Amino acid sequence: MKPNTEDRRSTTEDRLRTALAARAALVTHRDLRRDAPPQGRTWGVHRVRRVAFAALGVAAAVVAVCLLVLLPSSPRDPAPVPPAGTPGISEPPPSTPTRPVDPSAADPHVIGKP
């Protein structure tokens, strides 16, 4: 069985080689075109977009720093706080009662002696 398998492989390989050689014979130097000379890197849309976004980011950072530094309410230069004043008494002290207070009426928990 082994010789039959090798014969089929060699027959298939021979047919493939013949077909590829026939196909290669059809192509001549006139059918081939020259490659275009290299142009170098071109500025594509993606590259322009990346540069534009980078420039916008840098501009936004510069504006943010300028606003923080130049505005009068910047955190580096806070407004002065006035000193604390001495506390004053705004209402008069409560007056003392004029009539005497009964101790048993003032403290209902006190139990008198019988």
Short mmCIF file of C-alpha atoms in Angstrom, two decimals:
data_model
loop_
_atom_site.label_atom_id
_atom_site.label_comp_id
_atom_site.label_asym_id
_atom_site.label_seq_id
_atom_site.Cartn_x
_atom_site.Cartn_y
_atom_site.Cartn_z
CA MET A 1 0.00 0.00 0.00
CA LYS A 2 2.91 2.30 0.56
CA PRO A 3 4.08 2.37 -3.07
CA ASN A 4 0.59 3.38 -4.24
CA THR A 5 0.49 6.34 -1.82
CA GLU A 6 3.92 7.55 -2.95
CA ASP A 7 2.87 7.28 -6.60
CA ARG A 8 -0.18 9.46 -5.97
CA ARG A 9 1.90 12.07 -4.16
CA SER A 10 4.52 12.22 -6.85
CA THR A 11 1.85 12.38 -9.56
CA THR A 12 0.09 15.24 -7.75
CA GLU A 13 3.36 17.08 -7.20
CA ASP A 14 4.30 16.69 -10.87
CA ARG A 15 0.95 18.05 -11.99
CA LEU A 16 1.23 21.02 -9.60
CA ARG A 17 4.75 21.84 -10.75
CA THR A 18 3.67 21.68 -14.40
CA ALA A 19 0.65 23.94 -13.74
CA LEU A 20 2.75 26.49 -11.85
CA ALA A 21 5.42 26.51 -14.55
CA ALA A 22 2.76 27.08 -17.25
CA ARG A 23 1.29 29.92 -15.25
CA ALA A 24 4.72 31.48 -14.71
CA ALA A 25 5.45 31.25 -18.44
CA LEU A 26 2.39 33.42 -19.15
CA VAL A 27 3.81 36.36 -17.17
CA THR A 28 6.41 38.45 -19.02
CA HIS A 29 8.37 41.53 -18.09
CA ARG A 30 5.81 43.65 -19.96
CA ASP A 31 3.04 42.47 -17.64
CA LEU A 32 4.91 43.66 -14.58
CA ARG A 33 4.80 47.30 -13.67
CA ARG A 34 7.40 49.23 -11.83
CA ASP A 35 6.91 50.13 -8.21
CA ALA A 36 6.43 53.79 -7.44
CA PRO A 37 9.49 55.39 -5.91
CA PRO A 38 9.31 55.85 -2.16
CA GLN A 39 7.76 59.15 -1.15
CA GLY A 40 8.67 59.22 2.53
CA ARG A 41 6.19 59.84 5.28
CA THR A 42 3.17 61.83 4.28
CA TRP A 43 0.96 63.82 6.57
CA GLY A 44 -2.15 61.72 6.88
CA VAL A 45 -5.41 62.70 8.48
CA HIS A 46 -4.63 60.73 11.63
CA ARG A 47 -1.27 62.40 12.10
CA VAL A 48 -2.74 65.88 11.59
CA ARG A 49 -5.52 65.04 14.05
CA ARG A 50 -3.01 63.88 16.68
CA VAL A 51 -0.98 67.07 16.33
CA ALA A 52 -4.13 69.20 16.55
CA PHE A 53 -5.33 67.45 19.71
CA ALA A 54 -1.90 67.79 21.29
CA ALA A 55 -1.85 71.53 20.49
CA LEU A 56 -5.34 71.97 21.95
CA GLY A 57 -4.29 70.16 25.11
CA VAL A 58 -1.24 72.35 25.55
CA ALA A 59 -3.31 75.50 24.94
CA ALA A 60 -5.90 74.41 27.53
CA ALA A 61 -3.14 73.75 30.08
CA VAL A 62 -1.62 77.20 29.48
CA VAL A 63 -5.02 78.90 29.87
CA ALA A 64 -5.71 77.02 33.11
CA VAL A 65 -2.34 78.01 34.60
CA CYS A 66 -2.82 81.64 33.55
CA LEU A 67 -6.27 81.75 35.13
CA LEU A 68 -4.98 80.33 38.40
CA VAL A 69 -2.03 82.72 38.57
CA LEU A 70 -3.52 85.93 37.23
CA LEU A 71 -6.96 86.01 38.84
CA PRO A 72 -7.14 88.08 42.04
CA SER A 73 -8.68 85.21 44.00
CA SER A 74 -5.84 82.85 43.26
CA PRO A 75 -4.93 80.35 46.00
CA ARG A 76 -1.35 81.69 46.19
CA ASP A 77 -2.53 85.17 47.25
CA PRO A 78 -5.62 84.79 49.47
CA ALA A 79 -7.55 87.87 50.61
CA PRO A 80 -6.58 89.04 54.11
CA VAL A 81 -8.97 88.10 56.89
CA PRO A 82 -9.79 90.78 59.45
CA PRO A 83 -8.64 90.02 63.01
CA ALA A 84 -11.11 88.55 65.43
CA GLY A 85 -12.83 91.09 67.66
CA THR A 86 -13.35 90.78 71.41
CA PRO A 87 -16.71 89.29 72.25
CA GLY A 88 -19.18 91.74 73.70
CA ILE A 89 -22.32 91.23 75.71
CA SER A 90 -25.28 92.21 73.63
CA GLU A 91 -28.18 91.62 76.06
CA PRO A 92 -28.44 92.58 79.73
CA PRO A 93 -28.12 89.89 82.41
CA PRO A 94 -31.40 88.45 83.69
CA SER A 95 -32.89 90.29 86.65
CA THR A 96 -33.22 88.65 90.08
CA PRO A 97 -36.72 87.73 91.25
CA THR A 98 -38.29 90.25 93.62
CA ARG A 99 -40.43 87.88 95.73
CA PRO A 100 -39.04 84.94 97.69
CA VAL A 101 -39.42 81.53 96.21
CA ASP A 102 -40.96 78.74 98.28
CA PRO A 103 -38.45 75.84 98.45
CA SER A 104 -41.12 73.16 98.26
CA ALA A 105 -42.73 74.78 95.22
CA ALA A 106 -39.37 75.21 93.50
CA ASP A 107 -38.30 71.57 93.96
CA PRO A 108 -41.22 69.11 93.72
CA HIS A 109 -38.99 66.11 94.54
CA VAL A 110 -38.31 67.25 98.10
CA ILE A 111 -40.62 65.51 100.56
CA GLY A 112 -41.38 67.34 103.76
CA LYS A 113 -41.27 65.68 107.21
CA PRO A 114 -44.67 64.69 108.75
#
